[in-house]
Amino acid sequence: MDADWDEVGRVPFPPAGANEFSRPPSTIAFDTCQELLWTGNDQGRVLSLYGTELQRYTSFRIHPRTDGPVRQLLFHDKGVIALGPRTVHMAMRRGLPIWNIRHEDMKDLQCMSFTSKGASEILVAGSQDKMFVIDINKGEVVKQVPTEQHYIIMKKSRYICAATKAGRVDMLDPISFKVVKTWIAHTAYISDMDAQNDFIVTCGGSLKQQTVQNGGYMLDPFVNVFDLKNMTSMSPIPFPPLAAFVRMHPRMLTTSIVVSQAGQMHVVDIMNPNTSKVRYANVLSYLNMVEIAPSGEALAMADNESNIHLWGSPSKIHFAEYAQPVEFAEPEEPAPTIDWAGETPLNTIGMPYYREILASAWPPNLISDVGAPPVKYDPAFLAGLKQTEWGLYGRNARGMRRNQAENTRSASLSANALQPPKFLSEKAREMAKSSGLTAPA
Amino acid sequence: DVALRADDSLTSELSRELENGRLVRLLCKLNTITERGDHAGDSAWSEHGERYPLKLFRDYVFHQVDESGRPVLELGHMIRCLNKLDAAADDRVTLVSRDEQTVFVVSYKDLKVMVDRAFNELVKRTKQA
């Protein structure tokens, strides 16, 4: 963290612009390819914020309001994957849905991670005995994996590092999803975890005698570190203000950023934990979440009073390493006003240039029947309706569906068409047919 | 000279009628797919479903309002939007839901793909019957 890091922006969540109650976001994440910060709220809404001013960009819902919060966000070239307790949703960054998976065995999903197949497959887990493997390109559940542990956080590095509520971290093989090694990081619970390259860092708590009045739990005054190269735990990083959140710096491979609930930040080298840089985020309440941008040049913190604080160097803050431009709507040139008069030809507004089949092309094999006589209404049905000045009204008592298409042609033919005189042979045939039909019965 | 002029006017009349036919067909397609009653329980049309943007596009084209909420009836806007949809233009529009909480940035190309998909599904269901 450079010397000139400071708070660059602070916006209330959700930002002004819509009539929504402010409430802390349930998850935040920086986009990996565009200058966007993504947030999820406790009713299943995902909202993206653009640039360092954190302007509203797109917003969409991943599941019905009653389903609960958005739990986690992952990024893919094609779009964003959002996890709810019972849903996995993928949408383009512009907001359009790509797919939405609901499965009856998805009961309380908590976390997800990419697997060994790069960005084409994810593993989804939660407080339930099943994990799901989902193919991102097809949008389908490929496999279900039974699990004994209930995971709440997942991060992928060399292994899929999965943390349980109870302070245990399992290292899962990214191909077979078998537990390779288990590490008890904290004695009571884990509050945050990050994994990158060769290290896992965790914050968590333990049961303390002197804090029984607070339920007995207290954050530990250190960050635990695990070395994935040698598969051993390393000496913890001391953090006297009680470590609540931790992130590895994406570019400086042994540097981690540790934050307390009250906003005290330490930038520490894991290899040399005794020297650290200290910063204070100006928060009036407690922090809920801390996230670092993939460029390492920005840090977002969400507090209990529904603010999002953005930290970075004011001169060169950016989120993504190689940012692609964000796609906005073109400003619309005012349409020529044409009047509704019947004489105005509709081709006064030209077509844009095109080379594909037009959307108005009607499929050639749809045959429509024109010229059938109009529907005849039963006089009893008409009599049951009430007369008003604009027409008749009443309930639909005709025993048909709303807007049901009727075959009026055959009905009128059989019922009230004049019986044409028949040839003798025809009469004989009809006689034979009717007797033949009735004979077996 | 008179014959040439007559020819010209015939051509322009013809292009006018072609245009009308095209627009009517597109309108019919749009209206057959949006707001069907049998979609009520279908999650594809709900707020997190894949057909929701089509509903918002219908609002964008036909339910324009000015800053005080009065309806704006601009035939030019409607026809231009329909033409762009017809030709699957690359232009992007912002679609906002009625509660102003859902915002999509959509190109006409995406919309056309969605219209085609929804309409083909209807055609398929017709044939099954």
Tab-separated table of C-alpha atoms in Angstrom, chain B:
chain	number	residue	atom	x	y	z
B	1	ASP	CA	-42.097	11.269	-68.897
B	2	VAL	CA	-45.532	10.741	-67.482
B	3	ALA	CA	-45.024	7.006	-67.643
B	4	LEU	CA	-41.741	7.269	-65.737
B	5	ARG	CA	-43.352	9.368	-63.067
B	6	ALA	CA	-46.186	6.879	-62.742
B	7	ASP	CA	-43.599	4.160	-62.429
B	8	ASP	CA	-41.847	6.074	-59.647
B	9	SER	CA	-45.020	6.626	-57.714
B	10	LEU	CA	-45.892	2.946	-58.024
B	11	THR	CA	-42.497	1.991	-56.668
B	12	SER	CA	-42.840	4.322	-53.710
B	13	GLU	CA	-46.352	3.039	-53.004
B	14	LEU	CA	-45.057	-0.500	-53.123
B	15	SER	CA	-42.187	0.178	-50.729
B	16	ARG	CA	-44.665	1.840	-48.410
B	17	GLU	CA	-46.890	-1.189	-48.370
B	18	LEU	CA	-43.949	-3.524	-47.882
B	19	GLU	CA	-42.863	-1.431	-44.921
B	20	ASN	CA	-46.339	-1.555	-43.406
B	21	GLY	CA	-46.522	-5.296	-43.802
B	22	ARG	CA	-43.152	-5.755	-42.198
B	23	LEU	CA	-44.024	-3.603	-39.218
B	24	VAL	CA	-47.362	-5.309	-38.708
B	25	ARG	CA	-45.745	-8.716	-38.753
B	26	LEU	CA	-43.178	-7.600	-36.206
B	27	LEU	CA	-45.893	-6.103	-34.014
B	28	CYS	CA	-47.902	-9.305	-34.174
B	29	LYS	CA	-44.879	-11.310	-33.162
B	30	LEU	CA	-44.156	-9.054	-30.212
B	31	ASN	CA	-47.733	-9.092	-29.053
B	32	THR	CA	-48.090	-12.847	-29.288
B	33	ILE	CA	-45.169	-13.353	-26.937
B	34	THR	CA	-45.499	-10.670	-24.273
B	35	GLU	CA	-48.032	-10.817	-21.460
B	36	ARG	CA	-49.562	-14.171	-22.247
B	37	GLY	CA	-51.730	-15.379	-19.400
B	38	ASP	CA	-50.238	-18.844	-19.389
B	39	HIS	CA	-46.861	-17.367	-18.509
B	40	ALA	CA	-48.058	-16.319	-15.068
B	41	GLY	CA	-46.369	-19.182	-13.233
B	42	ASP	CA	-43.458	-19.483	-15.637
B	43	SER	CA	-40.159	-18.525	-14.049
B	44	ALA	CA	-38.674	-17.485	-17.406
B	45	TRP	CA	-41.010	-14.481	-17.429
B	46	SER	CA	-40.575	-13.573	-13.794
B	47	GLU	CA	-38.257	-10.824	-12.689
B	48	HIS	CA	-35.185	-13.046	-12.633
B	49	GLY	CA	-36.090	-14.974	-15.763
B	50	GLU	CA	-34.658	-14.784	-19.232
B	51	ARG	CA	-37.749	-13.290	-20.891
B	52	TYR	CA	-38.110	-10.355	-18.533
B	53	PRO	CA	-36.130	-7.965	-20.787
B	54	LEU	CA	-38.714	-8.436	-23.563
B	55	LYS	CA	-41.403	-7.140	-21.280
B	56	LEU	CA	-39.271	-4.133	-20.419
B	57	PHE	CA	-38.562	-3.517	-24.104
B	58	ARG	CA	-42.289	-3.382	-24.813
B	59	ASP	CA	-42.560	-0.730	-22.102
B	60	TYR	CA	-39.555	1.102	-23.533
B	61	VAL	CA	-41.127	1.320	-26.980
B	62	PHE	CA	-44.797	1.899	-26.246
B	63	HIS	CA	-45.012	3.235	-22.714
B	64	GLN	CA	-42.729	6.259	-22.969
B	65	VAL	CA	-43.477	9.101	-20.564
B	66	ASP	CA	-42.149	12.620	-20.123
B	67	GLU	CA	-40.598	14.006	-16.927
B	68	SER	CA	-43.963	14.640	-15.300
B	69	GLY	CA	-45.211	11.168	-16.136
B	70	ARG	CA	-47.514	12.051	-19.023
B	71	PRO	CA	-47.560	9.529	-21.841
B	72	VAL	CA	-45.476	10.426	-24.876
B	73	LEU	CA	-47.031	9.178	-28.071
B	74	GLU	CA	-44.308	9.507	-30.621
B	75	LEU	CA	-44.836	7.343	-33.623
B	76	GLY	CA	-41.324	8.137	-34.787
B	77	HIS	CA	-39.800	6.619	-31.668
B	78	MET	CA	-41.898	3.489	-31.914
B	79	ILE	CA	-41.178	2.871	-35.545
B	80	ARG	CA	-37.503	3.536	-35.172
B	81	CYS	CA	-37.255	1.107	-32.263
B	82	LEU	CA	-39.159	-1.510	-34.199
B	83	ASN	CA	-36.974	-1.013	-37.262
B	84	LYS	CA	-33.851	-1.415	-35.193
B	85	LEU	CA	-35.231	-4.541	-33.581
B	86	ASP	CA	-36.177	-5.888	-36.983
B	87	ALA	CA	-32.670	-5.367	-38.321
B	88	ALA	CA	-30.973	-6.478	-35.057
B	89	ALA	CA	-28.930	-3.292	-34.821
B	90	ASP	CA	-25.885	-3.114	-32.589
B	91	ASP	CA	-27.181	-0.068	-30.723
B	92	ARG	CA	-27.696	-0.481	-27.014
B	93	VAL	CA	-30.609	0.790	-24.983
B	94	THR	CA	-31.161	0.971	-21.257
B	95	LEU	CA	-34.234	-0.880	-20.045
B	96	VAL	CA	-35.544	-0.004	-16.601
B	97	SER	CA	-38.248	-1.869	-14.709
B	98	ARG	CA	-41.350	-0.128	-13.399
B	99	ASP	CA	-40.005	0.020	-9.850
B	100	GLU	CA	-36.770	1.476	-11.324
B	101	GLN	CA	-34.693	-1.098	-9.550
B	102	THR	CA	-33.771	-3.366	-12.404
B	103	VAL	CA	-31.549	-1.861	-15.077
B	104	PHE	CA	-30.417	-3.722	-18.188
B	105	VAL	CA	-28.190	-2.424	-20.960
B	106	VAL	CA	-29.311	-4.367	-24.005
B	107	SER	CA	-28.480	-4.271	-27.689
B	108	TYR	CA	-31.200	-4.764	-30.297
B	109	LYS	CA	-29.288	-7.817	-31.412
B	110	ASP	CA	-29.785	-9.487	-28.024
B	111	LEU	CA	-33.435	-8.544	-28.087
B	112	LYS	CA	-33.977	-10.020	-31.508
B	113	VAL	CA	-32.430	-13.307	-30.382
B	114	MET	CA	-34.818	-13.322	-27.428
B	115	VAL	CA	-37.845	-12.537	-29.597
B	116	ASP	CA	-36.947	-15.332	-31.979
B	117	ARG	CA	-36.436	-17.800	-29.186
B	118	ALA	CA	-39.716	-16.944	-27.490
B	119	PHE	CA	-41.671	-17.012	-30.728
B	120	ASN	CA	-40.182	-20.312	-31.845
B	121	GLU	CA	-41.214	-21.805	-28.546
B	122	LEU	CA	-44.792	-20.735	-29.210
B	123	VAL	CA	-44.638	-22.207	-32.710
B	124	LYS	CA	-43.330	-25.463	-31.294
B	125	ARG	CA	-46.141	-25.622	-28.768
B	126	THR	CA	-48.668	-24.990	-31.528
B	127	LYS	CA	-47.384	-27.970	-33.453
B	128	GLN	CA	-47.476	-30.253	-30.448
B	129	ALA	CA	-51.187	-29.723	-30.093
